[in-house]
Amino acid sequence: MKVEFARKDFGAVSADLLVVPCFKAKVPAWAHAELAKVGVEKDFVGEKGKYYLLPDKGKPYKRLMLIGLGKEKNVELDDFRLAAAKAVRGAKSARLANVAILLDFNGAMRHSEKDVATAMVEGALLSDLKLEPYKKKKKGGRKIERLVMISKMDLASAVDDGRVLAESQNYARLVAVEPANIMTPRKLAEVARQLAKEHGFGFRAMGKGELERKGMNGILAVSRGSVQEPVLIELKYNSGKKLPHVVLVGKGITFDSGGISIKPSKGMDTMKFDKCGAVTMMGVMRAAAEMKLPLKITALLPATENMPSGSATKPGDIVRMYNGKTVEILNTDAEGRLILGDALAYACEAKPDLIIDAATLTGAVLVVLGKHGIGMLGTDHKAMREIYDRGMETNERVWELPLWKEYSEMIKGDYADLKNIGSESGEAGTITAAAFLKEFVGSTPWVHLDIASVEWSDGDSGYFCKGPTGKGVRLLATFLREWQKTIKK
Ligand code: BES
Ligand code: ZN
Ligand code: ZN
């Protein structure tokens, strides 16, 4: 779908379908007259969730679609994404390839026209993606070729932001949906190398030998049961420049069987999405580069499988991590924190202004927040407040959990410095995991996002289809865009 912006009167743009978002009791008079022509003017007053696709009209629009948003003062940004998704679905099933959306608001809305334009483009592009690369027969009607956003205001850059953010998120979703037999650690590195090439940033991959030389024994311990070799992927945007520096660390477990502490077979297939932390960070890098953010960004993405075998790490094994701390591995299924521990400690060496990690780290976060929120913990409270705000805007919402010292006590080891699970089974699993990570960041400002709750959609819902959501990409890309303004080098 090609996305364009036209600063014109809507009568001057031609398309197959004109989409008009309408607030409750504020359907434009001309649109109301169109409804009257087909005798449904009383059936539609702009109520939320309702829409009308009117019959053939001729030029310049074949069809007209009115979408209800509900009361103007209550409408949320996500309602615009959902409305755009509805328009895309309607256009596809009516086989209308050229779509125009009219942005004509002048009233009591709580959001800026810019944010609305961005949100609508996001909703359209996110809902347009099909995650069926291996199906011969594709469903979903005709492809939409062109989307034109129309407004009398200059919203060109807001439209472009929406395009970049959603395309980067879709990129992440497409990488994430690949199964573990294809998206091995080595393949993930290859995909990252390609991304770096396309967007002009640096790439480096540390293989098994280098990880051994460096003493990254957390990553090595997790990979020990797999025939696939581990790799620590490094992407560098604006490296060498004197700019605020952020390191993005992402969990890249290409398959999590649990290892010797093996998972039940029901639902184990979804553990191919245990790489979503790494993939999300690749999407963020893509967006940052496209938006040309004046920041230095490094992504560190440890990638490996977690498998059981005769050579696998066993419960009770003790390893020395990259920062010298020793860990008793009491449960091999708590592997994310082991690969992240090494990567976080390595990240600190560059003395960045901020480290953010994203990981499908614990099942417990789903217990705490359901599918509606990302668990956030960390030491940089200013950054966390900003991330919270961006979460509300992007609808990739975060909720902070505490990191009190008692949780750090729960991961003190009996035979080593640390153990990789909390002492009280079933208690505060998301927090003890984060407390473990905290042992590897020293005094570097740090934010951890446990995204295990939001990375997978069980079915078609809103603007997501079944499969990986890529949540975190818009959250972090918009966060970096704002954060960069507050940090001066
Ligand atoms: N990748 C999983 C976390 C996960 C579980 C994500 C379910 C999405 C859905 C992680 O590696 C894991 O297995 N964590 C364990 C930790 C436990 C052994 C302390 C968990 O959450 O059960
Ligand atoms: Zn696990
Ligand atoms: Zn895992």
Coordinates of C-alpha atoms and ligand atoms in Angstrom, one line a residue:
M1 CA 0.0 0.0 0.0
K2 CA 1.5 3.3 -1.1
V3 CA 0.7 6.1 1.4
E4 CA 0.3 9.7 0.2
F5 CA -0.8 13.0 1.5
A6 CA -2.9 15.6 -0.3
R7 CA -3.5 19.1 1.0
K8 CA -6.5 19.7 -1.0
D9 CA -10.3 20.0 -1.0
F10 CA -11.6 16.4 -1.0
G11 CA -13.5 17.0 -4.2
A12 CA -10.2 17.5 -6.0
V13 CA -8.8 14.0 -5.2
S14 CA -10.0 11.0 -7.0
A15 CA -10.1 7.5 -5.5
D16 CA -12.4 4.5 -5.5
L17 CA -13.4 5.0 -2.0
L18 CA -13.7 8.1 0.2
V19 CA -13.7 7.4 3.9
V20 CA -15.1 10.0 6.3
P21 CA -14.6 9.5 10.0
C22 CA -17.6 11.0 11.8
F23 CA -18.1 12.0 15.5
K24 CA -21.5 11.3 17.1
A25 CA -24.1 13.8 16.0
K26 CA -21.5 15.6 13.8
V27 CA -21.9 13.8 10.5
P28 CA -21.1 16.5 7.9
A29 CA -24.2 18.0 6.2
W30 CA -23.1 16.8 2.7
A31 CA -22.6 13.3 4.0
H32 CA -25.9 13.4 5.7
A33 CA -27.5 14.3 2.4
E34 CA -25.8 11.2 0.8
L35 CA -27.3 9.1 3.6
A36 CA -30.7 10.6 3.0
K37 CA -30.5 9.8 -0.7
V38 CA -30.5 6.1 0.2
G39 CA -33.0 6.6 3.1
V40 CA -30.7 5.7 6.0
E41 CA -30.0 9.1 7.5
K42 CA -31.6 8.1 10.8
D43 CA -29.7 4.8 11.0
F44 CA -26.3 6.5 11.2
V45 CA -25.4 9.4 13.4
G46 CA -21.7 8.7 13.9
E47 CA -22.0 6.3 16.8
K48 CA -18.9 4.3 17.8
G49 CA -18.4 1.0 16.0
K50 CA -21.0 1.7 13.3
Y51 CA -20.2 2.4 9.6
Y52 CA -21.9 2.7 6.3
L53 CA -20.6 1.9 2.9
L54 CA -22.8 3.8 0.4
P55 CA -23.5 2.6 -3.1
D56 CA -22.0 3.7 -6.3
K57 CA -21.8 7.5 -6.7
G58 CA -19.6 8.0 -9.8
K59 CA -16.8 10.5 -9.9
P60 CA -14.6 11.4 -8.1
Y61 CA -15.4 8.6 -5.7
K62 CA -17.1 5.4 -6.6
R63 CA -18.1 4.7 -3.0
L64 CA -18.4 6.6 0.2
M65 CA -17.8 5.1 3.6
L66 CA -18.9 6.8 6.8
I67 CA -17.3 5.5 10.0
G68 CA -18.7 6.4 13.5
L69 CA -16.2 7.4 16.2
G70 CA -18.6 8.2 19.0
K71 CA -18.6 11.4 21.1
E72 CA -15.9 13.8 20.0
K73 CA -14.7 14.5 23.5
N74 CA -14.4 10.8 24.4
V75 CA -12.6 9.6 21.3
E76 CA -9.2 8.1 21.8
L77 CA -6.3 7.8 19.4
D78 CA -6.7 4.1 19.1
D79 CA -10.3 4.6 17.9
F80 CA -8.8 6.2 14.8
R81 CA -6.5 3.2 14.2
L82 CA -9.5 1.0 14.6
A83 CA -11.6 3.1 12.2
A84 CA -8.8 3.0 9.6
A85 CA -8.6 -0.8 10.0
K86 CA -12.3 -1.0 9.3
A87 CA -11.9 1.2 6.2
V88 CA -9.2 -1.1 4.9
R89 CA -11.2 -4.2 5.5
G90 CA -14.3 -2.7 3.8
A91 CA -12.3 -1.5 0.8
K92 CA -10.6 -4.9 0.4
S93 CA -13.8 -6.9 0.4
A94 CA -15.5 -4.4 -1.9
R95 CA -12.4 -4.7 -4.2
L96 CA -11.6 -1.0 -4.0
A97 CA -7.9 -0.5 -4.6
N98 CA -7.6 3.3 -4.3
V99 CA -8.7 4.7 -0.9
A100 CA -8.8 8.2 0.4
I101 CA -9.4 9.2 4.0
L102 CA -10.7 12.7 4.8
L103 CA -9.3 14.4 7.9
D104 CA -11.5 17.3 8.5
F105 CA -11.9 18.0 12.2
N106 CA -12.4 21.3 13.9
G107 CA -13.9 20.9 17.3
A108 CA -13.5 19.6 20.8
M109 CA -11.2 16.7 20.1
R110 CA -8.6 15.9 22.7
H111 CA -5.9 15.0 20.2
S112 CA -4.0 17.0 17.6
E113 CA -4.8 16.5 13.9
K114 CA -1.2 15.4 13.5
D115 CA -1.5 12.6 16.0
V116 CA -4.8 11.6 14.4
A117 CA -3.2 11.5 10.9
T118 CA -0.4 9.3 12.2
A119 CA -2.7 7.0 14.0
M120 CA -5.0 6.5 11.0
V121 CA -2.1 5.6 8.7
E122 CA -0.8 3.2 11.4
G123 CA -4.2 1.5 11.7
A124 CA -4.5 1.2 7.9
L125 CA -1.0 -0.3 7.4
L126 CA -1.0 -2.6 10.5
S127 CA -4.4 -4.0 9.5
D128 CA -3.3 -4.5 5.9
L129 CA -0.6 -7.0 6.7
K130 CA -1.2 -10.7 6.2
L131 CA 1.1 -13.1 8.0
E132 CA 0.7 -16.1 5.7
P133 CA 4.1 -16.2 3.8
Y134 CA 3.7 -20.0 3.5
K135 CA 0.2 -20.2 2.1
K136 CA -0.4 -20.7 -1.5
K137 CA -3.9 -19.3 -1.4
K138 CA -4.1 -15.9 0.1
K139 CA -7.3 -14.6 1.6
G140 CA -8.6 -11.1 2.2
G141 CA -10.0 -9.6 -1.0
R142 CA -8.2 -7.3 -3.4
K143 CA -4.9 -5.5 -2.4
I144 CA -5.1 -1.8 -1.6
E145 CA -2.7 0.0 -3.9
R146 CA -2.9 3.5 -2.7
L147 CA -4.0 5.4 0.4
V148 CA -4.4 9.1 0.3
M149 CA -4.8 11.1 3.4
I150 CA -6.6 14.4 2.7
S151 CA -6.6 17.5 4.8
K152 CA -6.6 21.3 4.5
M153 CA -3.9 21.4 7.1
D154 CA -0.3 20.4 6.5
L155 CA -0.1 16.9 7.9
A156 CA 2.5 15.5 5.4
S157 CA 5.1 14.7 8.0
A158 CA 2.6 13.2 10.4
V159 CA 1.4 11.0 7.6
D160 CA 4.9 10.0 6.9
D161 CA 5.6 9.2 10.6
G162 CA 2.6 6.9 10.6
R163 CA 3.9 5.2 7.5
V164 CA 7.5 4.7 8.9
L165 CA 6.3 3.5 12.3
A166 CA 3.7 1.0 11.0
E167 CA 6.0 -0.3 8.2
S168 CA 8.7 -0.8 10.8
Q169 CA 6.3 -2.7 13.1
N170 CA 5.1 -4.8 10.1
Y171 CA 8.7 -5.6 9.3
A172 CA 9.1 -6.9 12.9
R173 CA 5.9 -8.9 12.6
L174 CA 7.1 -10.6 9.3
V175 CA 10.4 -11.6 10.9
A176 CA 8.8 -12.8 14.1
V177 CA 6.2 -15.0 12.3
E178 CA 9.0 -17.1 10.7
P179 CA 9.2 -20.5 12.4
A180 CA 12.2 -21.7 14.3
N181 CA 13.4 -24.2 11.6
I182 CA 13.8 -21.2 9.3
M183 CA 14.6 -18.3 11.6
T184 CA 17.6 -19.9 13.3
P185 CA 20.1 -17.7 15.2
R186 CA 22.3 -17.6 12.2
K187 CA 19.4 -16.6 9.9
L188 CA 18.3 -13.9 12.3
A189 CA 21.8 -12.5 12.1
E190 CA 21.6 -12.6 8.3
V191 CA 18.2 -10.7 8.4
A192 CA 19.8 -8.1 10.7
R193 CA 22.8 -7.8 8.3
Q194 CA 20.4 -7.1 5.5
L195 CA 18.5 -4.5 7.5
A196 CA 21.8 -2.8 8.3
K197 CA 22.8 -2.8 4.7
E198 CA 19.4 -1.3 3.6
H199 CA 19.4 1.4 6.2
G200 CA 23.1 2.2 6.3
F201 CA 24.0 1.2 9.8
G202 CA 26.8 -0.9 11.1
F203 CA 26.6 -4.7 11.7
R204 CA 28.7 -7.2 13.5
A205 CA 28.0 -10.7 14.6
M206 CA 29.9 -12.5 17.4
G207 CA 29.9 -16.2 16.9
K208 CA 30.5 -19.0 19.3
G209 CA 34.3 -18.7 19.3
E210 CA 34.2 -15.0 20.2
L211 CA 31.6 -15.5 22.9
E212 CA 33.9 -18.2 24.4
R213 CA 36.9 -15.9 24.3
K214 CA 34.8 -13.1 25.9
G215 CA 33.4 -15.3 28.6
M216 CA 29.8 -14.8 27.7
N217 CA 28.9 -18.0 29.5
G218 CA 25.2 -17.1 30.0
I219 CA 24.6 -17.2 26.2
L220 CA 26.8 -20.2 25.8
A221 CA 25.0 -22.1 28.6
V222 CA 21.6 -21.6 27.0
S223 CA 22.8 -22.7 23.6
R224 CA 24.6 -25.8 24.8
G225 CA 21.7 -28.1 24.1
S226 CA 21.2 -27.0 20.5
V227 CA 23.0 -27.9 17.3
Q228 CA 22.4 -24.3 16.2
E229 CA 25.3 -22.0 17.3
P230 CA 24.6 -18.9 19.2
V231 CA 25.3 -15.4 17.9
L232 CA 25.4 -12.0 19.5
I233 CA 24.2 -9.5 16.9
E234 CA 25.3 -5.9 17.1
L235 CA 23.7 -3.1 15.1
K236 CA 25.1 0.4 15.2
Y237 CA 23.3 3.5 14.0
N238 CA 25.3 6.8 14.0
S239 CA 28.2 5.1 15.6
G240 CA 31.2 7.3 16.2
K241 CA 29.1 10.5 16.4
K242 CA 29.0 12.6 19.5
L243 CA 25.3 12.2 20.2
P244 CA 23.2 10.9 23.1
H245 CA 23.7 7.1 23.1
V246 CA 21.1 4.5 23.8
V247 CA 21.7 0.7 23.8
L248 CA 18.7 -1.5 22.9
V249 CA 19.0 -5.1 24.1
G250 CA 16.5 -7.7 22.8
K251 CA 16.0 -11.3 23.8
G252 CA 16.5 -13.5 20.7
I253 CA 15.5 -17.0 21.7
T254 CA 14.6 -18.4 18.3
F255 CA 12.9 -21.4 20.0
D256 CA 12.3 -21.9 23.7
S257 CA 11.6 -25.6 24.5
G258 CA 12.5 -24.9 28.1
G259 CA 15.7 -27.0 27.8
I260 CA 16.1 -29.9 30.3
S261 CA 13.3 -28.1 32.4
I262 CA 11.2 -28.9 29.4
K263 CA 7.9 -27.1 28.7
P264 CA 4.6 -29.0 28.3
S265 CA 3.9 -29.7 24.6
K266 CA 0.6 -27.8 24.6
G267 CA 1.3 -24.4 23.1
M268 CA 5.1 -25.0 22.8
D269 CA 4.8 -24.0 19.1
T270 CA 4.3 -20.4 20.2
M271 CA 7.8 -20.3 21.7
K272 CA 9.1 -19.5 18.2
F273 CA 8.0 -16.0 19.2
D274 CA 10.6 -15.9 22.1
K275 CA 12.8 -13.9 19.7
C276 CA 10.4 -11.0 19.7
G277 CA 12.5 -8.8 22.0
A278 CA 15.3 -8.9 19.4
V279 CA 13.0 -8.5 16.5
T280 CA 11.2 -5.6 18.1
M281 CA 14.6 -3.8 18.5
M282 CA 15.3 -4.4 14.8
G283 CA 12.1 -2.7 14.0
V284 CA 13.0 0.2 16.3
M285 CA 16.4 0.6 14.6
R286 CA 14.6 0.6 11.2
A287 CA 12.2 3.3 12.4
A288 CA 15.0 5.4 14.0
A289 CA 17.1 5.3 10.8
E290 CA 14.1 6.2 8.6
M291 CA 13.1 9.1 10.9
K292 CA 16.9 10.1 11.0
L293 CA 16.8 10.5 14.7
P294 CA 19.8 12.5 16.0
L295 CA 20.9 9.7 18.3
K296 CA 23.6 7.1 18.5
I297 CA 21.8 3.7 18.9
T298 CA 23.4 0.3 19.4
A299 CA 21.3 -2.8 19.3
L300 CA 22.7 -5.9 21.1
L301 CA 20.7 -9.0 20.2
P302 CA 21.8 -12.3 21.7
A303 CA 20.3 -15.1 19.6
T304 CA 20.1 -18.8 20.4
E305 CA 17.8 -21.8 20.8
N306 CA 17.0 -23.3 24.2
M307 CA 16.9 -27.0 23.7
P308 CA 17.4 -30.2 25.7
S309 CA 20.0 -32.7 24.7
G310 CA 22.9 -34.7 26.1
S311 CA 25.1 -31.7 26.0
A312 CA 22.4 -29.3 27.4
T313 CA 22.9 -27.3 30.6
K314 CA 21.4 -29.1 33.6
P315 CA 19.5 -27.8 36.6
G316 CA 22.1 -27.1 39.2
D317 CA 24.9 -26.1 36.8
I318 CA 26.9 -23.0 37.7
V319 CA 28.2 -20.5 35.2
R320 CA 30.3 -17.4 35.4
M321 CA 28.6 -14.6 33.5
Y322 CA 30.4 -11.9 31.4
N323 CA 30.5 -9.5 34.4
G324 CA 32.1 -12.1 36.6
K325 CA 29.1 -12.9 38.7
T326 CA 28.3 -16.6 39.1
V327 CA 24.8 -18.1 38.6
E328 CA 23.2 -21.3 39.6
I329 CA 20.9 -22.4 36.8
L330 CA 18.1 -24.0 38.8
N331 CA 15.6 -23.9 35.9
T332 CA 16.8 -24.1 32.4
D333 CA 13.5 -22.5 31.2
A334 CA 14.5 -19.2 32.8
E335 CA 17.0 -18.8 30.0
G336 CA 16.1 -15.2 28.8
R337 CA 17.8 -13.6 31.8
L338 CA 21.0 -15.6 31.2
I339 CA 21.5 -14.3 27.6
L340 CA 20.3 -10.8 28.6
G341 CA 22.7 -10.7 31.6
D342 CA 25.7 -11.1 29.4
A343 CA 24.4 -8.6 26.8
L344 CA 23.5 -6.0 29.4
A345 CA 26.9 -6.3 31.1
Y346 CA 28.5 -5.9 27.7
A347 CA 26.3 -2.9 26.9
C348 CA 27.4 -1.1 30.0
E349 CA 31.0 -1.0 28.8
A350 CA 30.1 1.7 26.2
K351 CA 28.8 3.9 29.1
P352 CA 25.6 4.7 27.3
D353 CA 23.1 7.3 28.5
L354 CA 20.4 4.7 28.7
I355 CA 19.9 0.9 28.2
I356 CA 16.5 -0.4 27.3
D357 CA 15.8 -4.1 27.0
A358 CA 12.8 -5.9 25.6
A359 CA 12.1 -9.5 26.2
T360 CA 9.3 -12.1 26.2
L361 CA 10.7 -12.9 29.6
T362 CA 8.0 -14.3 31.9
G363 CA 4.7 -16.0 31.7
A364 CA 4.0 -14.2 35.0
V365 CA 3.5 -10.8 33.2
L366 CA 0.4 -12.3 31.5
V367 CA -0.9 -13.1 35.0
V368 CA -0.3 -9.6 36.2
L369 CA -1.5 -7.5 33.2
G370 CA -3.4 -9.9 30.9
K371 CA -2.8 -9.2 27.2
H372 CA -3.3 -5.5 27.7
G373 CA 0.0 -4.2 29.0
I374 CA 3.8 -4.5 29.0
G375 CA 5.5 -4.9 32.3
M376 CA 8.1 -2.1 32.9
L377 CA 10.8 -2.1 35.5
G378 CA 14.0 -0.2 35.8
T379 CA 16.2 2.5 37.3
D380 CA 15.7 5.5 35.0
H381 CA 12.4 6.9 36.3
K382 CA 12.4 9.9 34.0
A383 CA 12.7 7.7 31.0
M384 CA 10.0 5.4 32.4
R385 CA 7.6 8.3 32.8
E386 CA 8.2 9.2 29.1
I387 CA 7.7 5.6 28.0
Y388 CA 4.4 5.5 29.9
D389 CA 3.1 8.5 28.0
R390 CA 4.2 7.2 24.7
G391 CA 2.5 3.9 25.6
M392 CA -0.8 5.6 26.1
E393 CA -0.5 7.4 22.7
T394 CA 0.6 4.3 20.7
N395 CA -1.7 2.0 22.7
E396 CA 1.4 -0.1 23.5
R397 CA 0.8 0.5 27.1
V398 CA 3.2 -0.1 29.9
W399 CA 2.7 -0.5 33.6
E400 CA 5.5 -0.1 36.1
L401 CA 6.2 -2.8 38.7
P402 CA 8.5 -2.2 41.7
L403 CA 12.1 -3.4 42.1
W404 CA 12.4 -3.2 45.9
K405 CA 15.5 -4.7 47.5
E406 CA 13.5 -7.7 48.9
Y407 CA 13.1 -9.0 45.3
S408 CA 16.9 -8.9 44.9
E409 CA 17.2 -11.0 48.0
M410 CA 15.0 -13.7 46.4
I411 CA 17.5 -14.3 43.6
K412 CA 20.6 -14.7 45.9
G413 CA 22.2 -18.1 45.2
D414 CA 23.1 -20.8 47.7
Y415 CA 26.1 -22.1 45.9
A416 CA 26.8 -19.1 43.6
D417 CA 26.2 -15.3 43.6
L418 CA 22.8 -15.6 42.0
K419 CA 20.3 -18.2 41.0
N420 CA 18.2 -17.8 37.9
I421 CA 14.7 -18.3 39.6
G422 CA 13.2 -16.7 42.7
S423 CA 13.3 -18.5 46.0
E424 CA 9.5 -18.4 46.4
S425 CA 8.0 -20.3 43.5
G426 CA 4.9 -18.7 42.0
E427 CA 5.7 -15.3 43.6
A428 CA 6.5 -12.1 41.7
G429 CA 8.0 -14.0 38.7
T430 CA 8.2 -10.9 36.5
I431 CA 9.9 -8.9 39.2
T432 CA 12.4 -11.5 40.3
A433 CA 13.4 -11.8 36.6
A434 CA 14.0 -8.1 36.4
A435 CA 15.8 -8.1 39.7
F436 CA 18.2 -10.7 38.1
L437 CA 18.8 -8.4 35.1
K438 CA 19.5 -5.5 37.4
E439 CA 22.6 -7.4 38.6
F440 CA 24.1 -6.8 35.2
V441 CA 23.5 -3.1 34.5
G442 CA 25.6 -1.5 37.3
S443 CA 24.8 2.2 37.6
T444 CA 23.9 2.7 33.9
P445 CA 20.3 4.1 33.6
W446 CA 18.2 1.2 32.5
V447 CA 14.6 0.2 31.6
H448 CA 13.3 -3.3 31.1
L449 CA 10.2 -4.2 29.2
D450 CA 8.6 -7.6 29.7
I451 CA 6.6 -7.9 26.5
A452 CA 5.6 -11.6 26.9
S453 CA 2.0 -10.5 27.4
V454 CA 1.5 -8.5 24.2
E455 CA 3.6 -10.0 21.4
W456 CA 1.0 -12.5 20.2
S457 CA -2.5 -12.1 19.0
D458 CA -4.6 -15.3 19.4
G459 CA -7.0 -14.2 16.6
D460 CA -7.9 -11.3 14.4
S461 CA -8.6 -8.4 16.7
G462 CA -8.7 -4.7 16.0
Y463 CA -5.9 -3.9 13.6
F464 CA -4.0 -7.1 14.3
C465 CA -4.4 -10.5 12.7
K466 CA -3.5 -13.7 14.4
G467 CA 0.2 -13.9 15.1
P468 CA 3.0 -11.6 16.2
T469 CA 2.0 -8.0 16.9
G470 CA 5.3 -6.2 16.8
K471 CA 4.3 -4.3 19.9
G472 CA 7.1 -2.2 21.3
V473 CA 8.2 -0.8 17.9
R474 CA 6.0 2.3 17.9
L475 CA 6.4 2.6 21.7
L476 CA 10.2 2.8 21.6
A477 CA 10.6 4.6 18.3
T478 CA 8.3 7.5 19.5
F479 CA 10.0 7.4 22.9
L480 CA 13.4 7.8 21.4
R481 CA 12.2 10.7 19.2
E482 CA 11.1 12.5 22.4
W483 CA 13.8 11.4 24.7
Q484 CA 16.5 12.7 22.3
K485 CA 15.2 16.2 22.8
T486 CA 15.7 16.1 26.6
I487 CA 19.3 14.7 26.6
K488 CA 22.0 17.1 25.5
K489 CA 25.5 16.0 24.7
Ligands
BES1 N1 9.9 -17.5 27.1 C1 9.4 -17.8 28.4 C2 8.4 -16.8 28.9 C3 7.0 -16.9 28.3 C4 6.1 -17.9 28.9 C5 6.6 -16.1 27.4 C6 4.9 -18.0 28.4 C7 5.3 -16.2 26.9 C8 4.4 -17.1 27.4 C9 10.5 -17.8 29.4 O1 11.8 -18.1 28.9 C10 10.2 -18.7 30.5 O2 10.0 -19.9 30.2 N2 10.0 -18.2 31.7 C11 9.6 -19.0 32.8 C12 10.4 -18.6 34.0 C13 10.3 -19.5 35.2 C14 10.9 -20.8 34.9 C15 10.9 -18.9 36.4 C16 8.1 -18.8 33.1 O3 7.7 -17.6 32.9 O4 7.4 -19.7 33.3
ZN2 ZN 12.0 -20.3 29.0
ZN3 ZN 12.1 -17.8 26.9

